[in-house]
CSV table of C-alpha atoms in Angstrom, one decimal:
chain,number,residue,atom,x,y,z
A,1,UNK,CA,-20.8,-19.0,13.2
A,2,UNK,CA,-19.7,-16.0,15.2
A,3,UNK,CA,-17.5,-16.9,18.1
A,4,UNK,CA,-16.4,-13.4,19.1
A,5,UNK,CA,-18.4,-10.8,21.1
A,6,UNK,CA,-17.0,-7.6,19.8
A,7,UNK,CA,-18.3,-6.0,16.6
A,8,UNK,CA,-15.8,-4.4,14.3
A,9,UNK,CA,-16.7,-1.3,12.2
A,10,UNK,CA,-15.0,0.9,9.6
A,11,UNK,CA,-14.9,4.6,10.6
A,12,UNK,CA,-12.3,6.1,8.1
A,13,UNK,CA,-10.8,5.4,4.7
A,14,UNK,CA,-7.9,6.7,2.7
A,15,UNK,CA,-6.6,5.8,-0.8
A,16,UNK,CA,-3.8,6.6,-3.2
A,17,UNK,CA,-4.4,5.0,-6.6
A,18,UNK,CA,-3.6,5.4,-10.3
A,19,UNK,CA,-7.1,6.9,-10.8
A,20,UNK,CA,-7.2,9.3,-7.8
A,21,UNK,CA,-5.2,10.4,-4.8
A,22,UNK,CA,-8.2,10.4,-2.4
A,23,UNK,CA,-11.2,8.2,-1.8
A,24,UNK,CA,-13.5,10.6,-3.4
A,25,UNK,CA,-11.4,11.1,-6.6
A,26,UNK,CA,-10.9,7.3,-6.8
A,27,UNK,CA,-14.6,6.6,-6.4
A,28,UNK,CA,-15.5,9.3,-9.0
A,29,UNK,CA,-13.1,7.8,-11.5
A,30,UNK,CA,-14.6,4.3,-10.9
A,31,UNK,CA,-18.1,5.6,-11.6
A,32,UNK,CA,-16.8,7.4,-14.7
A,33,UNK,CA,-15.2,4.1,-15.9
A,34,UNK,CA,-11.8,5.8,-16.2
A,35,UNK,CA,-8.7,3.7,-16.6
A,36,UNK,CA,-5.5,4.7,-14.9
A,37,UNK,CA,-3.3,2.5,-17.1
A,38,UNK,CA,-0.7,4.1,-19.4
A,39,UNK,CA,2.9,3.8,-20.7
A,40,UNK,CA,5.4,3.6,-17.8
A,41,UNK,CA,7.0,7.0,-17.2
A,42,UNK,CA,9.0,6.3,-14.0
A,43,UNK,CA,11.8,4.4,-15.8
A,44,UNK,CA,13.1,3.5,-19.2
A,45,UNK,CA,11.2,0.4,-20.4
A,46,UNK,CA,13.5,-0.1,-23.5
A,47,UNK,CA,13.8,-3.9,-24.2
A,48,UNK,CA,11.1,-5.0,-21.8
A,49,UNK,CA,8.2,-7.1,-23.1
A,50,UNK,CA,5.8,-5.0,-21.0
A,51,UNK,CA,5.8,-1.2,-21.1
A,52,UNK,CA,2.5,-0.3,-19.4
A,53,UNK,CA,1.3,0.0,-15.8
A,54,UNK,CA,-1.1,1.8,-13.5
A,55,UNK,CA,1.3,4.3,-12.0
A,56,UNK,CA,0.4,6.8,-9.3
A,57,UNK,CA,0.8,10.3,-10.8
A,58,UNK,CA,0.9,13.8,-9.2
A,59,UNK,CA,1.6,12.5,-5.7
A,60,UNK,CA,3.4,14.9,-3.4
A,61,UNK,CA,4.7,13.1,-0.3
A,62,UNK,CA,5.3,16.4,1.5
A,63,UNK,CA,1.5,16.9,1.6
A,64,UNK,CA,1.6,14.1,4.3
A,65,UNK,CA,5.0,14.1,5.9
A,66,UNK,CA,8.2,16.2,6.2
A,67,UNK,CA,10.8,15.8,3.5
A,68,UNK,CA,13.2,14.4,6.0
A,69,UNK,CA,10.8,11.4,6.4
A,70,UNK,CA,9.8,11.0,2.8
A,71,UNK,CA,13.4,10.9,1.5
A,72,UNK,CA,14.2,8.0,3.9
A,73,UNK,CA,11.4,5.7,2.8
A,74,UNK,CA,10.3,4.0,-0.4
A,75,UNK,CA,7.4,5.3,-2.4
A,76,UNK,CA,5.3,2.3,-1.4
A,77,UNK,CA,5.7,3.5,2.2
A,78,UNK,CA,5.0,7.1,1.3
A,79,UNK,CA,1.7,5.9,-0.3
A,80,UNK,CA,0.9,4.0,2.9
A,81,UNK,CA,1.5,7.0,5.1
A,82,UNK,CA,-0.6,9.2,2.9
A,83,UNK,CA,-3.5,6.7,2.9
A,84,UNK,CA,-3.3,6.2,6.6
A,85,UNK,CA,-3.3,9.9,7.3
A,86,UNK,CA,-6.3,10.4,5.1
A,87,UNK,CA,-8.1,7.5,6.9
A,88,UNK,CA,-7.3,8.9,10.4
A,89,UNK,CA,-8.5,12.3,9.4
A,90,UNK,CA,-11.7,10.9,7.9
A,91,UNK,CA,-12.4,8.9,11.1
A,92,UNK,CA,-11.6,11.9,13.2
A,93,UNK,CA,-9.9,9.6,15.7
A,94,UNK,CA,-7.3,11.2,17.9
A,95,UNK,CA,-4.4,9.1,19.1
A,96,UNK,CA,-3.2,10.4,22.5
A,97,UNK,CA,-2.0,9.3,25.9
A,98,UNK,CA,-5.5,8.0,26.8
A,99,UNK,CA,-5.7,5.4,23.9
A,100,UNK,CA,-2.2,5.1,22.3
A,101,UNK,CA,-1.7,1.6,23.7
A,102,UNK,CA,-5.0,0.5,22.3
A,103,UNK,CA,-4.3,1.5,18.7
A,104,UNK,CA,-2.5,-0.8,16.3
A,105,UNK,CA,-1.2,-0.6,12.7
A,106,UNK,CA,-1.2,-3.4,10.2
A,107,UNK,CA,-0.1,-2.5,6.6
A,108,UNK,CA,0.2,-5.3,4.1
A,109,UNK,CA,2.5,-5.4,1.1
A,110,UNK,CA,3.3,-8.0,-1.5
A,111,UNK,CA,6.6,-6.7,-2.7
A,112,UNK,CA,7.5,-3.8,-0.4
A,113,UNK,CA,10.2,-1.3,-1.1
A,114,UNK,CA,11.4,-2.7,-4.4
A,115,UNK,CA,12.8,0.5,-5.8
A,116,UNK,CA,15.0,1.1,-2.8
A,117,UNK,CA,16.2,-2.5,-2.9
A,118,UNK,CA,17.0,-2.3,-6.6
A,119,UNK,CA,18.8,1.1,-6.3
A,120,UNK,CA,20.6,0.0,-3.2
A,121,UNK,CA,21.9,-3.1,-4.8
A,122,UNK,CA,23.1,-1.2,-7.8
A,123,UNK,CA,24.8,1.3,-5.5
A,124,UNK,CA,26.5,-1.5,-3.6
A,125,UNK,CA,27.7,-3.1,-6.8
A,126,UNK,CA,29.0,0.2,-8.2
A,127,UNK,CA,30.3,2.1,-5.2
A,128,UNK,CA,30.6,-0.3,-2.3
A,129,UNK,CA,28.8,-0.5,1.1
A,130,UNK,CA,30.0,2.8,2.4
A,131,UNK,CA,27.8,4.5,-0.2
A,132,UNK,CA,24.7,2.9,1.3
A,133,UNK,CA,22.6,5.3,3.3
A,134,UNK,CA,22.3,4.4,7.0
A,135,UNK,CA,18.5,4.4,6.8
A,136,UNK,CA,18.4,1.9,4.0
A,137,UNK,CA,18.5,-1.1,6.4
A,138,UNK,CA,15.1,0.0,7.9
A,139,UNK,CA,13.6,1.3,4.7
A,140,UNK,CA,14.2,-1.9,2.7
A,141,UNK,CA,12.0,-4.0,5.1
A,142,UNK,CA,8.5,-5.1,4.4
A,143,UNK,CA,7.3,-3.7,7.7
A,144,UNK,CA,8.7,-0.2,7.0
A,145,UNK,CA,5.3,1.3,6.0
A,146,UNK,CA,3.6,0.0,9.2
A,147,UNK,CA,6.5,1.3,11.4
A,148,UNK,CA,6.4,4.7,9.8
A,149,UNK,CA,2.6,5.0,10.1
A,150,UNK,CA,2.8,4.0,13.8
A,151,UNK,CA,5.6,6.5,14.3
A,152,UNK,CA,3.7,9.4,12.6
A,153,UNK,CA,0.5,8.7,14.6
A,154,UNK,CA,2.2,7.9,17.9
A,155,UNK,CA,0.2,4.6,18.0
A,156,UNK,CA,1.9,2.2,20.4
A,157,UNK,CA,-0.3,-0.9,20.1
A,158,UNK,CA,1.0,-3.8,18.0
A,159,UNK,CA,2.2,-2.9,14.5
A,160,UNK,CA,3.6,-4.8,11.6
A,161,UNK,CA,3.2,-6.1,8.0
A,162,UNK,CA,1.1,-8.9,6.6
A,163,UNK,CA,2.5,-10.3,3.4
A,164,UNK,CA,0.3,-12.6,1.4
A,165,UNK,CA,1.2,-11.4,-2.1
A,166,UNK,CA,-1.8,-10.0,-4.0
A,167,UNK,CA,-4.1,-10.8,-0.9
A,168,UNK,CA,-2.0,-8.7,1.5
A,169,UNK,CA,-4.4,-5.8,1.9
A,170,UNK,CA,-7.3,-8.1,2.5
A,171,UNK,CA,-5.3,-10.2,5.0
A,172,UNK,CA,-4.3,-7.1,6.9
A,173,UNK,CA,-7.9,-6.0,7.3
A,174,UNK,CA,-9.0,-9.5,8.3
A,175,UNK,CA,-6.2,-9.9,10.8
A,176,UNK,CA,-6.9,-6.4,12.2
A,177,UNK,CA,-10.5,-7.4,12.7
A,178,UNK,CA,-9.4,-10.4,14.7
A,179,UNK,CA,-7.1,-8.2,16.9
A,180,UNK,CA,-10.1,-6.1,17.8
A,181,UNK,CA,-12.4,-9.0,18.3
A,182,UNK,CA,-9.9,-10.7,20.6
A,183,UNK,CA,-9.7,-7.4,22.6
A,184,UNK,CA,-6.0,-6.9,21.9
A,185,UNK,CA,-6.7,-3.3,20.8
A,186,UNK,CA,-9.7,-1.1,20.2
A,187,UNK,CA,-8.7,0.4,16.8
A,188,UNK,CA,-6.3,-0.6,14.0
A,189,UNK,CA,-5.1,1.4,11.0
A,190,UNK,CA,-5.2,-1.5,8.5
A,191,UNK,CA,-4.5,-1.6,4.8
A,192,UNK,CA,-2.0,-2.3,2.1
A,193,UNK,CA,0.5,-0.6,-0.2
A,194,UNK,CA,2.8,-1.5,-3.1
A,195,UNK,CA,4.7,0.3,-5.8
A,196,UNK,CA,6.3,-2.6,-7.6
A,197,UNK,CA,6.9,-0.9,-10.9
A,198,UNK,CA,10.7,-1.1,-11.3
A,199,UNK,CA,12.5,-2.7,-14.3
A,200,UNK,CA,13.1,-5.8,-12.0
A,201,UNK,CA,9.4,-6.0,-11.0
A,202,UNK,CA,8.1,-5.7,-14.6
A,203,UNK,CA,10.8,-7.9,-16.1
A,204,UNK,CA,10.4,-10.7,-13.6
A,205,UNK,CA,6.6,-10.6,-13.6
A,206,UNK,CA,6.5,-10.5,-17.4
A,207,UNK,CA,8.7,-13.6,-17.3
A,208,UNK,CA,6.1,-15.4,-15.1
A,209,UNK,CA,3.7,-14.8,-18.0
A,210,UNK,CA,1.2,-13.1,-15.7
A,211,UNK,CA,1.3,-9.6,-17.3
A,212,UNK,CA,-0.7,-8.2,-20.2
A,213,UNK,CA,1.4,-7.4,-23.2
A,214,UNK,CA,-1.3,-5.1,-24.8
A,215,UNK,CA,1.3,-2.3,-24.8
A,216,UNK,CA,-0.2,-0.5,-27.7
A,217,UNK,CA,-3.7,-0.2,-26.1
A,218,UNK,CA,-3.0,0.4,-22.4
A,219,UNK,CA,-6.5,1.5,-21.3
A,220,UNK,CA,-8.0,-1.7,-22.8
A,221,UNK,CA,-5.2,-4.0,-21.3
A,222,UNK,CA,-6.9,-4.8,-18.0
A,223,UNK,CA,-10.1,-6.6,-19.0
A,224,UNK,CA,-11.2,-8.9,-16.1
A,225,UNK,CA,-13.6,-11.7,-17.0
A,226,UNK,CA,-13.4,-10.8,-20.7
A,227,UNK,CA,-12.5,-13.7,-23.0
A,228,UNK,CA,-9.8,-11.6,-24.8
A,229,UNK,CA,-7.8,-10.9,-21.6
A,230,UNK,CA,-4.1,-11.7,-21.7
A,231,UNK,CA,-2.8,-10.9,-18.2
A,232,UNK,CA,-2.9,-8.4,-15.4
A,233,UNK,CA,-1.6,-4.8,-15.5
A,234,UNK,CA,0.9,-4.0,-12.7
A,235,UNK,CA,-0.2,-1.0,-10.7
A,236,UNK,CA,0.7,1.0,-7.6
A,237,UNK,CA,-1.1,2.5,-4.7
A,238,UNK,CA,-2.2,2.2,-1.1
A,239,UNK,CA,-5.5,1.8,0.8
A,240,UNK,CA,-6.0,2.3,4.5
A,241,UNK,CA,-9.0,1.9,6.8
A,242,UNK,CA,-9.6,2.7,10.4
A,243,UNK,CA,-11.2,-0.4,12.0
A,244,UNK,CA,-12.7,0.1,15.5
A,245,UNK,CA,-14.5,-1.8,18.1
A,246,UNK,CA,-18.2,-0.7,17.5
A,247,UNK,CA,-18.7,0.4,21.2
A,248,UNK,CA,-15.6,2.5,21.2
A,249,UNK,CA,-16.6,4.1,17.9
A,250,UNK,CA,-20.1,4.8,19.1
A,251,UNK,CA,-18.9,6.2,22.4
A,252,UNK,CA,-16.7,8.8,20.7
A,253,UNK,CA,-19.5,9.7,18.3
A,254,UNK,CA,-17.8,8.4,15.2
A,255,UNK,CA,-19.6,8.1,11.9
A,256,UNK,CA,-19.8,4.4,11.2
A,257,UNK,CA,-19.4,3.5,7.5
A,258,UNK,CA,-19.8,-0.2,7.6
A,259,UNK,CA,-19.3,-3.3,9.7
A,260,UNK,CA,-16.7,-6.0,8.9
A,261,UNK,CA,-18.5,-9.2,9.7
A,262,UNK,CA,-16.6,-12.0,8.1
A,263,UNK,CA,-13.1,-13.1,7.2
A,264,UNK,CA,-11.8,-16.3,5.6
A,265,UNK,CA,-8.2,-17.2,4.8
A,266,UNK,CA,-6.9,-20.3,3.1
A,267,UNK,CA,-4.0,-21.6,1.0
A,268,UNK,CA,-4.1,-23.6,-2.2
A,269,UNK,CA,-0.8,-25.5,-1.5
A,270,UNK,CA,-0.8,-26.2,-5.2
A,271,UNK,CA,1.6,-24.0,-7.3
A,272,UNK,CA,3.9,-20.9,-6.8
A,273,UNK,CA,1.9,-18.7,-9.2
A,274,UNK,CA,-1.1,-20.6,-10.6
A,275,UNK,CA,-4.4,-20.9,-8.7
A,276,UNK,CA,-5.8,-24.4,-7.9
A,277,UNK,CA,-7.7,-25.3,-11.2
A,278,UNK,CA,-10.9,-26.0,-9.3
A,279,UNK,CA,-10.5,-23.0,-7.1
A,280,UNK,CA,-10.6,-25.1,-4.0
A,281,UNK,CA,-8.8,-22.6,-1.8
A,282,UNK,CA,-10.8,-19.7,-3.1
A,283,UNK,CA,-14.1,-21.5,-2.6
A,284,UNK,CA,-13.1,-22.3,1.0
A,285,UNK,CA,-12.1,-18.7,1.7
A,286,UNK,CA,-15.4,-17.4,0.5
A,287,UNK,CA,-17.4,-20.1,2.5
A,288,UNK,CA,-15.3,-19.4,5.7
A,289,UNK,CA,-16.0,-15.7,5.4
A,290,UNK,CA,-19.7,-16.3,5.0
A,291,UNK,CA,-19.7,-18.7,8.0
A,292,UNK,CA,-17.7,-16.3,10.1
A,293,UNK,CA,-20.3,-13.6,9.2
A,294,UNK,CA,-23.1,-15.9,10.0
A,295,UNK,CA,-24.9,-15.0,6.8
A,296,UNK,CA,-26.1,-17.4,4.1
A,297,UNK,CA,-24.8,-17.1,0.5
A,298,UNK,CA,-28.3,-16.0,-0.6
A,299,UNK,CA,-27.9,-12.8,1.6
A,300,UNK,CA,-24.9,-11.5,-0.4
A,301,UNK,CA,-26.0,-8.6,-2.7
A,302,UNK,CA,-22.6,-7.8,-4.3
A,303,UNK,CA,-19.1,-9.3,-4.9
A,304,UNK,CA,-16.1,-7.1,-5.5
A,305,UNK,CA,-14.0,-9.7,-7.3
A,306,UNK,CA,-10.3,-10.3,-7.3
A,307,UNK,CA,-10.7,-10.3,-11.1
A,308,UNK,CA,-7.1,-9.8,-12.2
A,309,UNK,CA,-7.5,-10.2,-16.0
A,310,UNK,CA,-5.3,-13.2,-16.0
A,311,UNK,CA,-6.6,-16.3,-17.9
A,312,UNK,CA,-6.3,-18.5,-14.9
A,313,UNK,CA,-7.6,-16.3,-12.1
A,314,UNK,CA,-10.8,-15.1,-13.8
A,315,UNK,CA,-11.8,-18.6,-15.0
A,316,UNK,CA,-11.3,-20.2,-11.6
A,317,UNK,CA,-12.8,-17.3,-9.7
A,318,UNK,CA,-16.0,-17.2,-11.8
A,319,UNK,CA,-16.3,-21.0,-11.3
A,320,UNK,CA,-15.7,-20.7,-7.6
A,321,UNK,CA,-18.4,-18.0,-7.3
A,322,UNK,CA,-20.8,-20.4,-9.1
A,323,UNK,CA,-19.9,-23.2,-6.7
A,324,UNK,CA,-20.3,-21.1,-3.5
A,325,UNK,CA,-23.4,-19.2,-4.5
A,326,UNK,CA,-25.2,-21.8,-6.6
A,327,UNK,CA,-28.5,-20.6,-8.1
A,328,UNK,CA,-28.1,-17.2,-6.4
A,329,UNK,CA,-24.8,-16.5,-8.4
A,330,UNK,CA,-26.4,-15.0,-11.5
A,331,UNK,CA,-28.4,-12.5,-9.4
A,332,UNK,CA,-25.3,-10.9,-7.8
A,333,UNK,CA,-23.7,-7.9,-9.5
A,334,UNK,CA,-19.9,-8.7,-9.6
A,335,UNK,CA,-17.3,-6.1,-10.3
A,336,UNK,CA,-13.6,-5.9,-10.8
A,337,UNK,CA,-12.2,-2.4,-10.3
A,338,UNK,CA,-8.8,-3.7,-11.5
A,339,UNK,CA,-10.3,-3.1,-14.9
A,340,UNK,CA,-9.6,0.6,-14.2
A,341,UNK,CA,-6.9,0.7,-11.5
A,342,UNK,CA,-4.8,-2.3,-12.7
A,343,UNK,CA,-3.5,-4.6,-10.1
A,344,UNK,CA,-2.1,-2.7,-7.1
A,345,UNK,CA,-0.8,-6.0,-5.5
A,346,UNK,CA,-0.7,-5.6,-1.7
A,347,UNK,CA,-2.8,-2.4,-1.9
A,348,UNK,CA,-5.5,-4.0,-4.1
A,349,UNK,CA,-7.5,-5.7,-1.3
A,350,UNK,CA,-7.6,-2.6,0.9
A,351,UNK,CA,-8.5,-0.3,-2.0
A,352,UNK,CA,-11.2,-2.7,-3.2
A,353,UNK,CA,-12.7,-3.0,0.2
A,354,UNK,CA,-13.0,0.8,0.2
A,355,UNK,CA,-14.8,0.5,-3.1
A,356,UNK,CA,-17.1,-2.1,-1.6
A,357,UNK,CA,-17.9,0.1,1.4
A,358,UNK,CA,-18.6,3.0,-1.1
A,359,UNK,CA,-21.1,0.6,-2.8
A,360,UNK,CA,-22.8,-0.1,0.6
A,361,UNK,CA,-23.0,3.6,1.3
A,362,UNK,CA,-24.2,4.8,-2.1
A,363,UNK,CA,-26.1,1.8,-3.6
A,364,UNK,CA,-23.9,2.1,-6.8
A,365,UNK,CA,-21.9,-0.8,-8.1
A,366,UNK,CA,-18.9,0.4,-10.2
A,367,UNK,CA,-18.4,-1.2,-13.6
A,368,UNK,CA,-16.0,-3.8,-14.9
A,369,UNK,CA,-14.7,-1.9,-18.0
A,370,UNK,CA,-13.5,-3.7,-21.1
A,371,UNK,CA,-15.6,-6.7,-20.2
A,372,UNK,CA,-17.0,-7.1,-23.8
A,373,UNK,CA,-17.3,-10.8,-24.1
A,374,UNK,CA,-17.7,-12.3,-20.6
A,375,UNK,CA,-15.9,-15.5,-19.5
A,376,UNK,CA,-19.2,-16.8,-18.0
A,377,UNK,CA,-22.2,-15.1,-19.8
A,378,UNK,CA,-24.5,-16.3,-17.1
A,379,UNK,CA,-22.8,-14.2,-14.4
A,380,UNK,CA,-23.3,-10.4,-14.1
A,381,UNK,CA,-20.0,-8.7,-14.2
A,382,UNK,CA,-21.5,-5.2,-14.3
A,383,UNK,CA,-19.9,-4.5,-17.7
A,384,UNK,CA,-19.0,-1.0,-18.9
A,385,UNK,CA,-21.4,1.2,-16.8
A,386,UNK,CA,-22.1,1.6,-13.0
A,387,UNK,CA,-25.4,0.2,-11.7
A,388,UNK,CA,-27.8,1.3,-9.1
A,389,UNK,CA,-28.2,-1.6,-6.7
A,390,UNK,CA,-29.3,-1.7,-3.1
A,391,UNK,CA,-26.6,-3.6,-1.2
A,392,UNK,CA,-26.8,-4.6,2.4
A,393,UNK,CA,-24.1,-7.4,2.5
A,394,UNK,CA,-21.1,-7.5,0.2
A,395,UNK,CA,-18.0,-9.7,-0.3
A,396,UNK,CA,-14.5,-8.7,-1.4
A,397,UNK,CA,-12.1,-11.4,-2.7
A,398,UNK,CA,-8.3,-11.4,-3.0
A,399,UNK,CA,-6.3,-14.4,-4.2
A,400,UNK,CA,-2.5,-14.2,-4.4
A,401,UNK,CA,0.5,-15.9,-5.9
A,402,UNK,CA,1.6,-18.8,-3.7
A,403,UNK,CA,-2.0,-19.7,-3.4
A,404,UNK,CA,-2.9,-17.2,-0.6
A,405,UNK,CA,-6.7,-16.6,-0.5
A,406,UNK,CA,-8.5,-14.1,1.6
A,407,UNK,CA,-12.1,-13.0,1.6
A,408,UNK,CA,-13.9,-10.3,3.6
A,409,UNK,CA,-17.7,-9.8,4.1
A,410,UNK,CA,-18.9,-6.3,5.1
A,411,UNK,CA,-22.4,-5.3,6.0
A,412,UNK,CA,-24.3,-2.0,6.2
A,413,UNK,CA,-24.2,-1.0,9.9
A,414,UNK,CA,-27.6,-1.1,11.6
B,14,UNK,CA,39.6,26.3,1.8
B,15,UNK,CA,38.5,29.1,4.2
B,16,UNK,CA,36.5,28.4,7.3
B,17,UNK,CA,33.5,30.2,5.8
B,18,UNK,CA,33.8,28.1,2.8
B,19,UNK,CA,33.9,24.9,4.8
B,20,UNK,CA,30.8,26.0,6.8
B,21,UNK,CA,29.0,26.8,3.6
B,22,UNK,CA,29.8,23.4,2.1
B,23,UNK,CA,28.8,21.6,5.3
B,24,UNK,CA,25.6,23.6,5.5
B,25,UNK,CA,24.8,22.5,2.0
B,26,UNK,CA,25.3,18.8,3.0
B,27,UNK,CA,23.1,19.2,6.1
B,28,UNK,CA,20.4,20.8,3.9
B,29,UNK,CA,20.6,18.0,1.4
B,30,UNK,CA,20.4,15.2,4.0
B,31,UNK,CA,18.2,16.6,6.7
B,32,UNK,CA,16.2,19.3,4.9
B,33,UNK,CA,17.5,22.1,7.2
B,34,UNK,CA,17.6,25.6,5.6
B,35,UNK,CA,21.3,26.5,4.8
B,36,UNK,CA,21.0,29.7,6.8
B,37,UNK,CA,20.1,27.8,10.0
B,38,UNK,CA,23.4,25.9,10.0
B,39,UNK,CA,25.6,28.1,12.1
B,40,UNK,CA,28.9,27.4,13.8
B,41,UNK,CA,27.1,27.6,17.2
B,42,UNK,CA,24.2,25.3,16.3
B,43,UNK,CA,23.8,22.1,18.3
B,44,UNK,CA,23.3,19.2,15.8
B,45,UNK,CA,20.5,17.4,17.7
B,46,UNK,CA,18.9,20.2,19.7
B,47,UNK,CA,19.0,23.0,17.2
B,48,UNK,CA,19.0,21.2,13.8
B,49,UNK,CA,17.0,18.1,14.8
B,50,UNK,CA,19.7,15.8,13.2
B,51,UNK,CA,19.2,12.3,14.4
B,52,UNK,CA,21.8,9.5,14.6
B,53,UNK,CA,20.9,8.1,11.1
B,54,UNK,CA,21.2,11.5,9.5
B,55,UNK,CA,24.5,12.2,11.3
B,56,UNK,CA,26.0,9.0,9.8
B,57,UNK,CA,24.8,10.0,6.3
B,58,UNK,CA,26.2,13.6,6.8
B,59,UNK,CA,29.6,12.3,7.8
B,60,UNK,CA,29.8,10.0,4.8
B,61,UNK,CA,29.0,13.0,2.6
B,62,UNK,CA,31.7,15.0,4.5
B,63,UNK,CA,34.2,12.3,3.7
B,64,UNK,CA,33.4,12.4,0.0
B,65,UNK,CA,33.5,16.2,0.0
B,66,UNK,CA,36.5,16.9,2.2
B,67,UNK,CA,38.4,13.6,2.2
B,68,UNK,CA,38.1,13.5,6.0
B,69,UNK,CA,37.0,10.2,7.5
B,70,UNK,CA,35.1,10.1,10.8
B,71,UNK,CA,35.4,6.9,12.8
B,72,UNK,CA,32.4,6.1,14.9
B,73,UNK,CA,34.1,6.9,18.2
B,74,UNK,CA,34.9,10.4,16.9
B,75,UNK,CA,31.4,10.9,15.5
B,76,UNK,CA,29.8,10.1,18.9
B,77,UNK,CA,31.5,13.2,20.3
B,78,UNK,CA,30.5,15.6,17.6
B,79,UNK,CA,27.6,17.6,19.1
B,80,UNK,CA,27.9,21.0,17.4
B,81,UNK,CA,28.5,22.4,14.0
B,82,UNK,CA,31.8,24.0,15.2
B,83,UNK,CA,33.0,20.6,16.5
B,84,UNK,CA,32.5,19.2,13.0
B,85,UNK,CA,34.2,22.1,11.4
B,86,UNK,CA,37.2,21.7,13.7
B,87,UNK,CA,37.3,18.0,13.0
B,88,UNK,CA,37.4,18.7,9.3
B,89,UNK,CA,40.0,21.4,9.6
B,90,UNK,CA,42.3,19.2,11.8
B,91,UNK,CA,42.1,16.2,9.5
B,92,UNK,CA,42.0,17.6,6.0
B,93,UNK,CA,44.7,16.3,3.7
B,94,UNK,CA,47.6,18.7,3.4
B,95,UNK,CA,47.4,21.3,0.7
B,96,UNK,CA,43.6,21.4,0.5
B,97,UNK,CA,43.1,24.1,3.1
């Protein structure tokens, strides 16, 4: 049950994804069922077992920051800065002397600045430490994106990174919600970012057997909840949301998009990469989020699933949904937008929460494309085409490597 | 190498590292106040200077370099014989 007095609302959203470089373009692509997966263009994939990914294309960092800043940070952080700037502009929130101490920044990432770490290591090996740029030390840290966002906004409340693998974006939003509920701050720019598409990232994740090898048919490779799935598709991007104390938001006349009402976080403590076979941690995260929201399972109208397209996740997630929602489960339209975006790792949870909010606002559930032969035919995975569906309460799931589970519940603000 | 040539080469380095237009890098420019070069950029610039001119810049010397002309003097004074 609710133990906090303050209500937390979303007043702004920003996204950089493989299917669109703004929330509107991203949302339009989802409703069109468009895949952002293709052959990797950013490096030579010769010899790797996986040669496809959901890369961000056409992104111009200087649209959001000076070149002196963009050249000193990894692309993952550039994406985070861009998404954060979009969200702040959308929220029309001004950070100034009056509120700067009351604004925080939490940007999650699973892998962080992997391209800079890889290129820096190669430079060290080839040319020695004197060839390493002085800014690399700051730029190769997992909190670099959060620090840069705080710096660009002049936000002087608490800032940092939350890292829970594929659940990082969801964890960041959940923890930001708590910061506001506790009264630490009145607003948090929260989200996640990742761009783990280097030869090291693809090579190592392929070795873990988690990636789809459907290299010859990239747009059909990410197929969450479809029986023919063979792994997830690595993708890049960032999502950011402005979370605010509801009173503060109302006082400044903000447009309130949705209310964040529940957060649940658990760990499997079972295996480095595989989920618990009975989805114990996932079930508990969903239940905790419902309890936190103070809503019964029967009140949930929509689930934005983690739905990675791996054999293990989709089976356990579908079973966990059955267990938590019981007889109500078949009536809930479930979607996995990873079918179109691929898996943006630390960005996924934040971007998927944005999709969930768009569903609350528009009454349209985006489809799970490529879901031809559902894992559980009794569940409604919203296959192929978007669906009109009035949604008042929705859940967004993220489950990560190392057994990190995080679930958020959002509600139409009334 | 003529003084003009050293300035032109240095301006190119500053442009590459800090994004400052080459034309703005003048002998009289103050590195921090006029060119907005911060401590991290200065380290990067002086490493590039060492590669380009063969002139090392110990930290205690770098700390005293405040203007473009001070950097140019430093390069001129320390350049290996026969290069100038």
